[in-house]
Every structure is written in structure tokens, then in C-alpha cells.
Coordinates of C-alpha atoms and ligand atoms in Angstrom, one line a residue:
X1236 CA 0.0 0.0 0.0
X1237 CA 1.3 3.4 -1.0
X1238 CA 1.1 6.7 1.0
X1239 CA 0.1 9.9 -0.7
X1240 CA 3.0 12.2 -1.4
X1241 CA 3.2 15.7 -3.0
X1242 CA 3.3 14.4 -6.5
X1243 CA 0.3 12.1 -6.0
X1244 CA -1.7 15.0 -4.4
X1245 CA -0.8 17.1 -7.5
X1246 CA -1.9 14.4 -9.8
X1247 CA -5.2 13.9 -7.9
X1248 CA -5.8 17.6 -8.1
X1249 CA -5.3 17.4 -11.9
X1250 CA -7.8 14.5 -12.2
X1251 CA -10.4 16.4 -10.2
X1252 CA -9.8 19.7 -12.2
X1253 CA -13.1 21.2 -13.4
X1254 CA -15.1 19.6 -10.5
X1255 CA -16.1 21.2 -7.3
X1256 CA -14.2 18.8 -5.1
X1257 CA -11.8 20.4 -2.6
X1258 CA -8.6 18.6 -1.6
X1259 CA -6.7 19.2 1.6
X1260 CA -3.4 17.6 2.5
X1261 CA -0.7 18.0 5.2
X1262 CA 0.3 21.6 5.2
X1263 CA -3.0 23.0 3.9
X1264 CA -5.0 25.3 6.1
X1265 CA -8.0 23.1 6.3
X1266 CA -6.1 19.9 6.9
X1267 CA -6.4 19.7 10.7
X1268 CA -10.0 20.5 10.7
X1269 CA -10.6 17.9 8.0
X1270 CA -8.9 15.0 9.8
X1271 CA -10.8 15.6 13.0
X1272 CA -13.1 12.8 14.1
X1273 CA -15.7 12.5 16.9
X1274 CA -13.1 10.3 18.7
X1275 CA -9.6 11.7 19.0
X1276 CA -8.4 8.1 18.7
X1277 CA -9.4 8.2 15.0
X1278 CA -7.6 11.4 14.2
X1279 CA -5.0 10.0 11.7
X1280 CA -2.5 11.7 9.4
X1281 CA -4.3 11.1 6.2
X1282 CA -2.4 11.7 2.9
X1283 CA -5.3 13.7 1.4
X1284 CA -8.9 14.5 2.2
X1285 CA -11.2 15.0 -0.8
X1286 CA -14.3 16.9 0.1
X1287 CA -16.6 15.6 -2.6
X1288 CA -19.8 17.2 -3.9
X1289 CA -21.0 14.5 -6.4
X1290 CA -21.0 10.8 -7.2
X1291 CA -18.7 11.5 -10.2
X1292 CA -16.1 13.1 -7.9
X1293 CA -16.3 10.0 -5.6
X1294 CA -15.8 7.8 -8.7
X1295 CA -12.7 9.7 -9.9
X1296 CA -11.2 9.6 -6.4
X1297 CA -11.8 5.8 -6.0
X1298 CA -10.3 5.1 -9.5
X1299 CA -7.3 7.3 -8.6
X1300 CA -6.8 5.6 -5.2
X1301 CA -7.0 2.1 -6.7
X1302 CA -4.8 2.9 -9.7
X1303 CA -2.0 4.1 -7.3
X1304 CA -2.5 1.4 -4.6
X1305 CA -3.5 4.0 -2.0
X1306 CA -5.9 3.1 0.8
X1307 CA -9.2 5.1 0.8
X1308 CA -12.1 5.4 3.2
X1309 CA -15.5 7.1 3.2
X1310 CA -16.3 9.5 6.0
X1311 CA -19.6 11.3 6.7
X1312 CA -20.1 12.6 10.3
X1313 CA -17.0 10.8 11.6
X1314 CA -18.5 8.8 14.6
X1315 CA -16.7 5.6 13.9
X1316 CA -14.4 4.7 16.8
X1317 CA -12.7 1.8 15.0
X1318 CA -10.8 3.8 12.4
X1319 CA -13.1 2.8 9.6
X1320 CA -13.4 6.3 8.4
X1321 CA -9.8 7.3 9.0
X1322 CA -6.5 6.4 7.2
X1323 CA -2.9 7.0 7.8
X1324 CA -1.3 8.2 4.5
X1325 CA -4.4 7.3 2.4
X1326 CA -7.3 9.3 1.1
X1327 CA -10.4 10.2 3.1
X1328 CA -13.4 10.7 0.8
X1329 CA -15.3 13.1 2.9
X1330 CA -19.0 13.6 2.2
X1331 CA -19.7 16.4 4.7
X1332 CA -20.4 18.8 1.8
X1333 CA -23.1 16.4 0.6
X1334 CA -25.8 17.0 3.1
X1335 CA -28.9 18.0 1.1
X1336 CA -32.2 16.6 2.1
X1337 CA -35.2 16.8 -0.3
X1338 CA -38.6 15.9 1.0
X1339 CA -41.4 14.9 -1.4
X1340 CA -44.6 15.2 0.7
X1341 CA -46.7 13.8 -2.2
X1342 CA -45.0 10.5 -2.3
X1343 CA -43.9 10.7 1.4
X1344 CA -40.3 10.0 0.4
X1345 CA -37.1 11.8 1.4
X1346 CA -33.9 11.9 -0.7
X1347 CA -30.8 12.3 1.5
X1348 CA -27.2 12.9 0.3
X1349 CA -24.5 10.6 1.6
X1350 CA -22.9 13.0 4.0
X1351 CA -26.1 14.1 5.8
X1352 CA -26.7 13.7 9.6
X1353 CA -30.0 12.7 11.1
X1354 CA -30.3 16.2 12.4
X1355 CA -30.3 17.4 8.8
X1356 CA -33.1 14.9 8.0
X1357 CA -35.2 15.5 11.1
X1358 CA -35.2 19.3 10.5
X1359 CA -36.2 18.9 6.8
X1360 CA -39.0 16.4 7.4
X1361 CA -40.5 18.3 10.3
X1362 CA -41.5 21.1 8.0
X1363 CA -43.9 18.7 6.3
X1364 CA -45.1 16.9 9.5
X1365 CA -43.2 13.9 8.5
X1366 CA -40.4 11.8 10.0
X1367 CA -38.2 8.9 9.0
X1368 CA -36.9 6.1 11.1
X1369 CA -33.4 7.4 12.1
X1370 CA -30.8 6.8 14.8
X1371 CA -31.5 8.1 18.3
X1372 CA -28.4 10.3 18.2
X1373 CA -29.0 12.9 15.5
X1374 CA -25.4 14.1 15.4
X1375 CA -24.4 10.8 13.7
X1376 CA -24.4 10.2 9.9
X1377 CA -27.3 8.8 7.9
X1378 CA -25.4 6.6 5.5
X1379 CA -23.3 4.6 8.0
X1380 CA -26.3 3.9 10.3
X1381 CA -28.4 2.8 7.3
X1382 CA -25.9 0.6 5.6
X1383 CA -25.4 -1.3 8.9
X1384 CA -29.1 -1.9 9.4
X1385 CA -30.0 1.0 11.8
X1386 CA -32.7 1.5 14.4
X1387 CA -34.2 4.4 16.2
X1388 CA -37.2 5.5 18.3
X1389 CA -39.7 4.8 15.5
X1390 CA -38.4 1.2 15.0
X1391 CA -41.2 -0.2 17.1
X1392 CA -43.7 1.2 14.6
X1393 CA -41.8 1.0 11.3
X1394 CA -38.9 -1.5 11.7
X1395 CA -35.2 -1.0 11.1
X1396 CA -33.9 2.0 9.1
X1397 CA -33.2 -0.3 6.1
X1398 CA -36.8 -1.5 6.2
X1399 CA -37.7 2.0 5.2
X1400 CA -35.0 2.4 2.5
X1401 CA -36.4 2.8 -1.0
X1402 CA -33.3 3.1 -3.0
X1403 CA -29.6 4.0 -2.9
X1404 CA -27.1 5.4 -5.3
X1405 CA -23.7 3.8 -4.8
X1406 CA -20.2 4.2 -6.3
X1407 CA -18.6 0.8 -6.5
X1408 CA -14.9 -0.1 -6.2
X1409 CA -14.5 0.0 -10.0
X1410 CA -15.8 3.6 -10.0
X1411 CA -19.1 2.7 -11.6
X1412 CA -22.2 4.5 -10.3
X1413 CA -25.3 2.4 -9.8
X1414 CA -28.8 2.9 -8.5
X1415 CA -30.1 0.0 -6.4
X1416 CA -33.6 -0.7 -5.2
X1417 CA -36.3 -3.5 -5.3
X1418 CA -36.6 -2.7 -9.1
X1419 CA -33.0 -2.5 -10.2
X1420 CA -29.7 -4.1 -9.1
X1421 CA -31.7 -6.0 -6.5
X1422 CA -28.8 -8.1 -5.3
X1423 CA -26.8 -5.0 -4.6
X1424 CA -29.8 -3.5 -2.8
X1425 CA -30.0 -6.6 -0.7
X1426 CA -26.4 -6.3 0.3
X1427 CA -26.6 -2.6 1.0
X1428 CA -29.4 -3.3 3.5
X1429 CA -27.1 -4.3 6.4
X1430 CA -23.7 -4.7 4.9
X1431 CA -23.5 -1.7 2.7
X1432 CA -20.3 -0.2 4.0
X1433 CA -18.5 -3.3 2.5
X1434 CA -19.9 -2.6 -1.0
X1435 CA -19.3 1.0 -1.9
X1436 CA -19.7 4.7 -1.2
X1437 CA -23.3 5.7 -1.1
X1438 CA -24.0 9.2 -2.4
X1439 CA -27.8 9.3 -2.1
X1440 CA -30.4 7.4 -0.1
X1441 CA -34.2 7.6 -0.5
X1442 CA -36.4 6.7 2.5
X1443 CA -40.1 6.2 3.2
X1444 CA -41.4 8.9 5.5
X1445 CA -44.2 8.7 8.0
X1446 CA -46.7 11.2 9.2
X1447 CA -45.6 12.7 12.6
X1448 CA -47.2 16.0 13.0
X1449 CA -47.6 15.7 16.8
X1450 CA -45.0 16.1 19.5
X1451 CA -43.7 12.9 21.1
X1452 CA -43.1 12.2 24.8
X1453 CA -39.6 11.6 26.1
X1454 CA -36.7 12.6 28.2
X1455 CA -33.7 11.4 30.2
X1456 CA -33.9 10.6 33.9
X1457 CA -31.2 9.6 36.4
X1458 CA -31.8 7.6 39.5
X1459 CA -29.6 6.5 42.4
X1460 CA -28.3 3.0 42.3
X1461 CA -30.8 1.7 44.9
X1462 CA -33.5 2.1 42.3
X1463 CA -31.9 -0.3 39.9
X1464 CA -33.9 -3.3 41.0
X1465 CA -37.2 -1.5 40.4
X1466 CA -36.0 -0.2 37.0
X1467 CA -35.1 -3.8 36.0
X1468 CA -38.7 -4.7 37.0
X1469 CA -40.0 -2.0 34.8
X1470 CA -37.8 -3.0 31.9
X1471 CA -39.0 -6.6 32.1
X1472 CA -42.6 -5.3 32.2
X1473 CA -41.8 -3.1 29.2
X1474 CA -40.4 -6.1 27.3
X1475 CA -43.7 -8.0 27.9
X1476 CA -45.8 -5.1 26.6
X1477 CA -44.2 -4.8 23.1
X1478 CA -46.1 -1.6 22.6
X1479 CA -44.9 -0.4 19.2
X1480 CA -45.2 3.3 20.0
X1481 CA -42.7 3.0 22.9
X1482 CA -39.0 2.9 23.4
X1483 CA -36.9 2.5 26.5
X1484 CA -33.1 2.6 27.0
X1485 CA -31.6 2.2 30.4
X1486 CA -28.2 1.6 31.9
X1487 CA -25.4 3.4 33.7
X1488 CA -23.7 6.7 33.5
X1489 CA -21.9 9.1 35.8
X1490 CA -23.1 12.4 34.4
X1491 CA -21.5 15.8 35.3
X1492 CA -21.8 17.4 37.7
X1493 CA -22.8 14.4 39.9
X1494 CA -19.7 12.3 38.9
X1495 CA -21.1 9.2 40.5
X1496 CA -22.6 6.3 38.7
X1497 CA -26.3 6.6 38.3
X1498 CA -29.0 4.5 36.6
X1499 CA -30.0 6.3 33.5
X1500 CA -33.3 6.0 31.7
X1501 CA -34.2 7.3 28.3
X1502 CA -38.0 7.3 27.6
X1503 CA -39.9 7.6 24.3
X1504 CA -43.6 7.4 23.5
X1505 CA -45.3 8.4 20.3
X1506 CA -48.6 9.4 21.9
X1507 CA -50.2 11.9 24.2
X1508 CA -48.8 13.0 27.5
X1509 CA -51.6 11.3 29.3
X1510 CA -51.0 7.9 27.5
X1511 CA -47.3 8.2 27.9
X1512 CA -47.3 9.1 31.6
X1513 CA -49.6 6.3 32.4
X1514 CA -47.4 3.9 30.4
X1515 CA -44.2 5.0 32.2
X1516 CA -46.0 5.6 35.6
X1517 CA -43.9 3.0 37.6
X1518 CA -40.7 4.8 36.5
X1519 CA -42.0 8.3 37.0
X1520 CA -43.0 7.4 40.6
X1521 CA -39.5 6.4 41.4
X1522 CA -38.2 9.9 42.1
X1523 CA -35.4 10.6 39.7
X1524 CA -32.6 12.9 41.0
X1525 CA -31.7 14.5 37.7
X1526 CA -33.3 15.0 34.3
X1527 CA -36.9 15.6 33.1
X1528 CA -39.5 14.3 30.7
X1529 CA -41.9 16.3 28.5
X1530 CA -43.6 16.5 25.1
X1531 CA -41.1 17.5 22.5
X1532 CA -40.4 17.5 18.8
X1533 CA -39.0 14.4 17.0
X1534 CA -35.8 16.5 16.3
X1535 CA -35.5 17.3 20.0
X1536 CA -35.9 13.7 21.3
X1537 CA -33.2 12.6 18.8
X1538 CA -30.7 15.0 20.4
X1539 CA -30.9 13.4 23.9
X1540 CA -28.4 10.7 23.1
X1541 CA -26.0 13.1 21.4
X1542 CA -22.6 13.3 23.0
X1543 CA -20.2 16.2 22.5
X1544 CA -17.2 15.4 20.4
X1545 CA -14.9 16.9 23.0
X1546 CA -15.2 16.8 26.8
X1547 CA -13.5 13.4 27.0
X1548 CA -12.2 13.3 23.5
X1549 CA -11.2 9.6 23.2
X1550 CA -14.0 7.1 22.6
X1551 CA -14.7 3.4 22.2
X1552 CA -18.0 1.8 21.2
X1553 CA -18.9 -1.8 21.4
X1554 CA -22.1 -3.8 21.7
X1555 CA -23.7 -7.2 22.2
X1556 CA -27.2 -8.6 22.1
X1557 CA -29.1 -9.3 25.3
X1558 CA -32.3 -11.2 26.0
X1559 CA -35.0 -10.2 28.4
X1560 CA -36.3 -10.7 31.0
X1561 CA -33.1 -9.5 32.6
X1562 CA -31.9 -10.9 35.9
X1563 CA -31.5 -8.4 38.7
X1564 CA -28.2 -10.1 39.7
X1565 CA -26.8 -9.6 36.3
X1566 CA -27.9 -5.9 36.2
X1567 CA -26.3 -5.4 39.6
X1568 CA -23.0 -7.1 38.7
X1569 CA -22.8 -4.9 35.6
X1570 CA -23.5 -1.8 37.6
X1571 CA -20.6 -2.8 39.9
X1572 CA -18.3 -3.3 37.0
X1573 CA -19.2 -0.1 35.2
X1574 CA -18.9 1.8 38.5
X1575 CA -15.5 0.4 39.2
X1576 CA -14.3 1.8 35.8
X1577 CA -15.8 5.2 36.6
X1578 CA -14.0 5.3 40.0
X1579 CA -10.7 4.0 38.6
X1580 CA -10.6 6.4 35.7
X1581 CA -12.1 9.8 36.7
X1582 CA -13.4 12.1 34.0
X1583 CA -15.3 9.5 32.0
X1584 CA -18.6 11.2 32.6
X1585 CA -19.9 10.8 29.0
X1586 CA -19.4 7.1 29.1
X1587 CA -22.5 5.0 29.1
X1588 CA -23.7 1.4 29.1
X1589 CA -27.2 1.0 27.9
X1590 CA -29.8 -1.8 27.2
X1591 CA -31.7 -0.5 24.2
X1592 CA -35.2 -1.8 24.3
X1593 CA -37.3 -1.2 21.2
X1594 CA -40.3 -3.4 20.4
X1595 CA -39.2 -6.0 17.9
X1596 CA -42.4 -7.3 16.2
X1597 CA -41.7 -5.1 13.1
X1598 CA -38.0 -6.1 13.0
X1599 CA -38.7 -9.8 13.2
X1600 CA -41.6 -9.6 10.7
X1601 CA -39.0 -9.3 8.0
X1602 CA -37.2 -12.7 7.3
X1603 CA -33.5 -12.8 8.0
X1604 CA -32.7 -13.6 4.4
X1605 CA -34.8 -10.6 3.0
X1606 CA -31.9 -8.2 3.7
X1607 CA -28.2 -8.6 4.5
X1608 CA -28.9 -7.5 8.1
X1609 CA -29.0 -10.6 10.3
X1610 CA -29.5 -8.8 13.6
X1611 CA -33.2 -9.5 13.7
X1612 CA -34.6 -11.4 16.6
X1613 CA -36.3 -11.1 19.9
X1614 CA -33.2 -9.8 21.7
X1615 CA -32.0 -6.2 22.1
X1616 CA -28.8 -4.3 21.6
X1617 CA -26.7 -3.4 24.6
X1618 CA -24.2 -0.7 23.8
X1619 CA -21.1 0.4 25.6
X1620 CA -19.5 3.8 25.0
X1621 CA -16.4 4.7 26.9
X1622 CA -15.1 8.3 26.8
X1623 CA -11.8 9.3 28.3
X1624 CA -9.0 11.9 28.0
X1625 CA -5.6 10.3 28.3
X1626 CA -4.0 8.5 25.3
X1627 CA -2.0 6.4 27.8
X1628 CA -5.3 4.7 28.9
X1629 CA -6.2 3.6 25.4
X1630 CA -5.0 0.0 25.5
X1631 CA -6.2 -0.8 29.0
X1632 CA -9.6 0.8 28.6
X1633 CA -10.1 -1.1 25.3
X1634 CA -9.4 -4.3 27.2
X1635 CA -11.7 -3.5 30.0
X1636 CA -14.5 -2.5 27.6
X1637 CA -14.2 -5.8 25.8
X1638 CA -14.1 -7.7 29.1
X1639 CA -17.3 -6.0 30.2
X1640 CA -19.1 -7.0 27.0
X1641 CA -17.9 -10.6 27.4
X1642 CA -19.2 -10.5 30.9
X1643 CA -22.7 -9.5 29.7
X1644 CA -22.6 -12.5 27.4
X1645 CA -21.3 -14.9 30.0
X1646 CA -23.9 -13.7 32.6
X1647 CA -26.5 -14.5 30.0
X1648 CA -25.2 -18.0 29.7
X1649 CA -23.6 -17.5 26.3
X1650 CA -20.1 -18.6 25.6
X1651 CA -17.7 -18.4 22.7
X1652 CA -19.2 -21.4 21.0
X1653 CA -22.5 -19.7 20.6
X1654 CA -23.3 -19.4 16.9
X1655 CA -25.9 -16.7 17.2
X1656 CA -25.5 -13.2 15.7
X1657 CA -23.8 -11.3 18.5
X1658 CA -24.2 -7.7 17.8
X1659 CA -25.5 -4.9 15.7
X1660 CA -22.8 -4.5 13.1
X1661 CA -22.4 -0.7 13.7
X1662 CA -21.7 -1.3 17.4
X1663 CA -19.5 -4.3 16.9
X1664 CA -16.2 -2.5 16.4
X1665 CA -13.7 -5.2 15.3
X1666 CA -14.6 -7.5 18.2
X1667 CA -16.6 -10.1 16.3
X1668 CA -15.8 -11.9 13.0
X1669 CA -18.4 -11.4 10.2
X1670 CA -19.7 -14.9 10.9
X1671 CA -21.1 -13.6 14.2
X1672 CA -22.6 -10.5 12.6
X1673 CA -24.1 -11.7 9.3
X1674 CA -24.8 -15.3 10.2
X1675 CA -26.6 -17.3 7.5
X1676 CA -26.4 -14.2 5.2
X1677 CA -22.6 -14.3 5.0
X1678 CA -22.2 -16.8 2.1
X1679 CA -24.5 -14.7 -0.1
X1680 CA -22.6 -11.6 0.9
X1681 CA -19.3 -13.2 0.0
X1682 CA -20.7 -14.2 -3.4
X1683 CA -21.8 -10.7 -4.0
X1684 CA -18.4 -9.3 -3.1
X1685 CA -17.0 -11.4 -6.0
X1686 CA -19.3 -9.5 -8.3
X1687 CA -19.3 -6.0 -6.9
X1688 CA -15.9 -5.7 -5.1
X1689 CA -13.8 -8.6 -6.3
X1690 CA -10.5 -7.1 -5.0
X1691 CA -12.1 -6.4 -1.6
X1692 CA -11.4 -2.6 -1.7
X1693 CA -14.1 -2.0 0.9
X1694 CA -12.7 -4.0 3.8
X1695 CA -12.2 -1.6 6.6
X1696 CA -15.6 -1.8 8.3
X1697 CA -16.2 -5.6 8.6
X1698 CA -14.0 -7.6 6.3
X1699 CA -16.4 -10.0 4.6
X1700 CA -13.7 -11.8 2.7
X1701 CA -10.6 -11.7 4.8
X1702 CA -8.9 -14.2 2.4
X1703 CA -8.9 -11.6 -0.4
X1704 CA -6.3 -8.9 0.1
X1705 CA -6.8 -6.1 -2.4
X1706 CA -3.5 -5.9 -4.4
X1707 CA -4.5 -2.7 -6.0
X1708 CA -6.4 -1.3 -3.2
Ligands
FAD753 C1 -23.5 8.4 20.3 C2 -23.9 7.4 19.3 C3 -25.2 7.0 19.2 C4 -25.7 6.1 18.3 N1 -26.9 5.7 18.2 C5 -27.4 4.9 17.2 C6 -28.8 4.5 17.1 O1 -29.6 5.0 17.9 N2 -29.1 3.7 16.1 C7 -28.2 3.3 15.2 O2 -28.6 2.6 14.2 N3 -26.9 3.6 15.3 C8 -26.5 4.3 16.3 N4 -25.1 4.7 16.4 C9 -24.2 4.1 15.4 C10 -24.0 5.0 14.2 O3 -25.2 5.2 13.5 C11 -22.9 4.5 13.3 O4 -21.8 4.4 14.0 C12 -22.8 5.3 12.0 O5 -22.1 4.6 11.1 C13 -22.0 6.6 12.3 O6 -21.9 7.3 11.1 P1 -21.0 8.6 10.9 O7 -21.3 9.2 9.6 O8 -21.3 9.5 12.1 O9 -19.5 8.1 11.1 P2 -18.3 7.9 10.0 O10 -17.2 7.5 10.9 O11 -18.2 9.0 9.1 O12 -18.8 6.6 9.2 C14 -19.1 5.4 9.9 C15 -18.9 4.3 8.9 O13 -19.8 4.5 7.8 C16 -19.0 4.5 6.6 N5 -19.7 5.6 5.8 C17 -20.0 6.8 6.1 N6 -20.6 7.5 5.1 C18 -20.7 6.6 4.1 C19 -21.2 6.6 2.8 N7 -21.8 7.7 2.3 N8 -21.1 5.5 2.0 C20 -20.6 4.4 2.5 N9 -20.0 4.3 3.7 C21 -20.1 5.3 4.5 C22 -17.6 4.9 7.0 O14 -16.7 4.5 6.0 C23 -17.5 4.2 8.3 O15 -17.2 2.8 8.1 C24 -24.7 5.5 17.3 C25 -23.4 6.0 17.4 C26 -23.0 6.9 18.3 C27 -21.6 7.4 18.3

């Protein structure tokens, strides 16, 4: 693999002449801003950043990178914590100038450019009393979440993000630009719905939108640890309800200024205040010590899980699936383990471990082999985000984070021989091999890689065909 040098940057500039793409490289004024990521751990010395504005510019850049054996990655809002959107010496194809959102109220569809965030989408759809199923943290990018399957507060009603995807425009490893949907390039469309980051750079996505003219109920509440047992009772009750209009995340966090580990609860209900407060009554009666709930816009509720890029600048994300009902002993042991980390490493206040409960009937109504996403069953995602300051702690915190997730699995009676799909692909980091993320869909994905990316140029997210090393990159 070759690193970009001055002559290559000049050549790339010549190839992109006449387009609106902007290149920054070491030494240019915009360089440091352009290599910034949400996590400082992913701030790498790229050889060049191409700020693209069209599919054609993406295509030229991919062709250039492959011709010169230079690594390339796609980057939208930069929330990967596993270096998937960063490169040392290679080319970052940055889509953050491609954030247009076009709403068609007549067909109730929304066309979104490949660099948009959910905030961009939520603002645009709100003007028409519409909403799409999008991630619960609106600072994150649309394309990455969608291509990995994706879920959000409206998942109970409308399924995964990909279940609401109508079509996508994608630039493949050979530079060709294809549209994929149920009508054209169906195989590619199937692969994009859950394993898309391994197939190309998506420049446009079209989603089904849903009427949402009302405000929704929600908020974040924090409780002292002695309430954990009652909150687990509520979570188990919530699990039994499977009320499609609801959503409930709970877990642990040591928020500022309290700086002590609390039990955190994120509430969502797409209904009236009266209906929602009656649904969440057992929780609301528990006397939280911080936070509040209220009626709010869809855009507002999707800001509650946002986490500032700075504060503790270094970040690690991982996940595993969990089954309910949840044992209280397990919850308590995890609280102890999370708390120990918070005590040992001060200033980790944005870190959070959460069980993410979203009613799953719509998710499981789609057969596993209908899309590439294999993370569809009656379990939920548990996500762990660690945030810290000191680079010297990187290795040990990575180990501790992985150990905590392994413990969740062990406490649930799952060991390493368990063949089940283990995590949502976008939370998985590089902790699981593709076999444990795509399950029975992996062989078809590997076949499709032969057709759409035979040299495995897109391997940085989850490497679906580790046996193929791209010679040309
Ligand atoms: C705080 C937080 C909360 C989250 N909550 C949710 C949630 O509620 N639901 C959910 O589903 N997910 C959630 N996620 C996961 C998140 O959706 C994914 O990590 C997403 O990929 C981040 O996209 P990005 O553009 O911000 O990051 P980036 O680092 O820019 O991209 C992430 C990955 O997507 C690839 N990519 C980006 N743009 C494109 C493109 N246009 N074409 C092809 N590949 C592309 C990158 O190469 C990289 O592999 C959360 C993540 C965080 C950090």
C-alpha cells in the first residue's frame, strides 16, 4: 500500500480539475479540521482529504486511489471509533459537503445525500409533518447507520432503518455509479441493507417517511443505584408489553456534575402526554434525581443521546445482544463493574452502558434472508460507549471494555461457541468476526463481493472476505 505524497496530491488535483471537489493535504490550512473525528483516537494523518460534492467526484477519487494502490475510506459525520473512516497516509473521501435533504410530501419519500446527519433529515422532514426512522443520536451520519441496518425511536412502529429504505445510489470499487432498489440491481440493494459499507460509497439514499405532526413524549432521567432493581422490574414489564409506540433505553452513566454512577433511563412514547405518563408511571413514581420528561419534537428527542465530540475526546464503542427478561443479579453485577471503571478512571462522565429496548415485532416480521442484516430477533442491543482523556489509557480501557461485554454475554449464559449473531454491526467495532454479525447471510454476501468488489477494496468496516487482500487497493 502506498502513501500519498506531494506528486500524488498534485496528480489527484489534476484529475479532479473542473469539478467542485476540494482537496486538503498535510500543510494546507483546512487539513487539521478535515482529519478531526468524533473520537480523538481516530484522528489519523491522512495523505489527502477529498471533500466531494457529487457521485462523479467520488468515482474519480476511487479510481485514482485504486490505480495508485492508495488506501481510501469514506467519511460522513465521523463517529466511527474503530478507524473505519480514517486512514494514515491514504485518502479520506469526505462527504460532509453532501448533506442536502429533499422531501417529497406527495410520495412521502425523502432523498438524502450521503454525508447528511439525522439532524439534517429531522429538521427537513419536520417542515412537512413527516419523520423517517433514524438513529437516536442525531449528530451521527445517515449513510453509516443505514448501511449497517440501523434503528431508532420509530423502529417499534416501522422497523429498522433499512426496512424504510427505498433506493440508494452507490459508487462501486471500479468507479461505476449504480442505483439499487427493489426494481434495479436487487442483489446489490439486498447487500446494501445491512452490509452496505462493505460494498461502496453511497451518495444518495431515499427513505419512506411517516406522518408525525404531533410532539412525542420523552426525556432522560437519572436515578440513584438503589432504584436499579425497580428499574429492571420496569424493563421486564416493558419487554412484555411490546407496545410499538414506545422505546426505553436504560443503563449506567456518571453524568456531570454528579460524577457518580447513576442509573440512566431514556424514555420515548409516540402518543399523548396522558397515555405516555400512564405507560411510564412506575418509572415516573421512582423519584429521579436528575433530568426531566416532556412532550417534544422528534428532532429534540433525537438530540438526547448526542454526545459532544470533545469533553472526554477519546472514545470506544462496542455492543452485544441481550435477551429479556433480565436478571437483577446480572444488572447489579454490571453496575458494579461499570462503576469500578468510573471510580478508577475519573473524568469519564460521558461514558454510558445501555440496554436499548425497542419493540421488535416489526423487525422480526422481515425474514432474516430478506436483507443482509442478520441482527433481527427477539433480543435487544446493549451498547457500551467509553469516553476518556488520556491516550495512555487507550489500551487498558479497550481491554476493560471488551471484558465488560464478554461478561454481559457470560452472565446471560452465552459462551464463545454460541453461533448466534452477536451484535448490531455498527456497534461491533472489530470485536466479532463477520460470521457472528451476518450469520446465515454471510455466504451470499461473500458471493456478491466477488461480483461488486472482487478485490475487496471495501474491507475496513467488517472484512467480509478476509482471504482476499486487495492488491491494487
Ligand atoms: C452516540 C452514538 C449513538 C448512536 N446511536 C445509534 C442509534 O440509535 N441507532 C443506530 O442505528 N446507530 C447508532 N449509532 C451508530 C451510528 O449510527 C454509526 O456508528 C454510524 O455509522 C455513524 O456514522 P457517521 O457518519 O457519524 O460516522 P463515520 O465515521 O463518518 O462513518 C461510519 C462508517 O460508515 C461509513 N460511511 C460513512 N458514510 C458513508 C457513505 N456515504 N457510504 C458508504 N459508507 C459510509 C464509513 O466509512 C464508516 O465505516 C450511534 C453511534 C453513536 C456514536
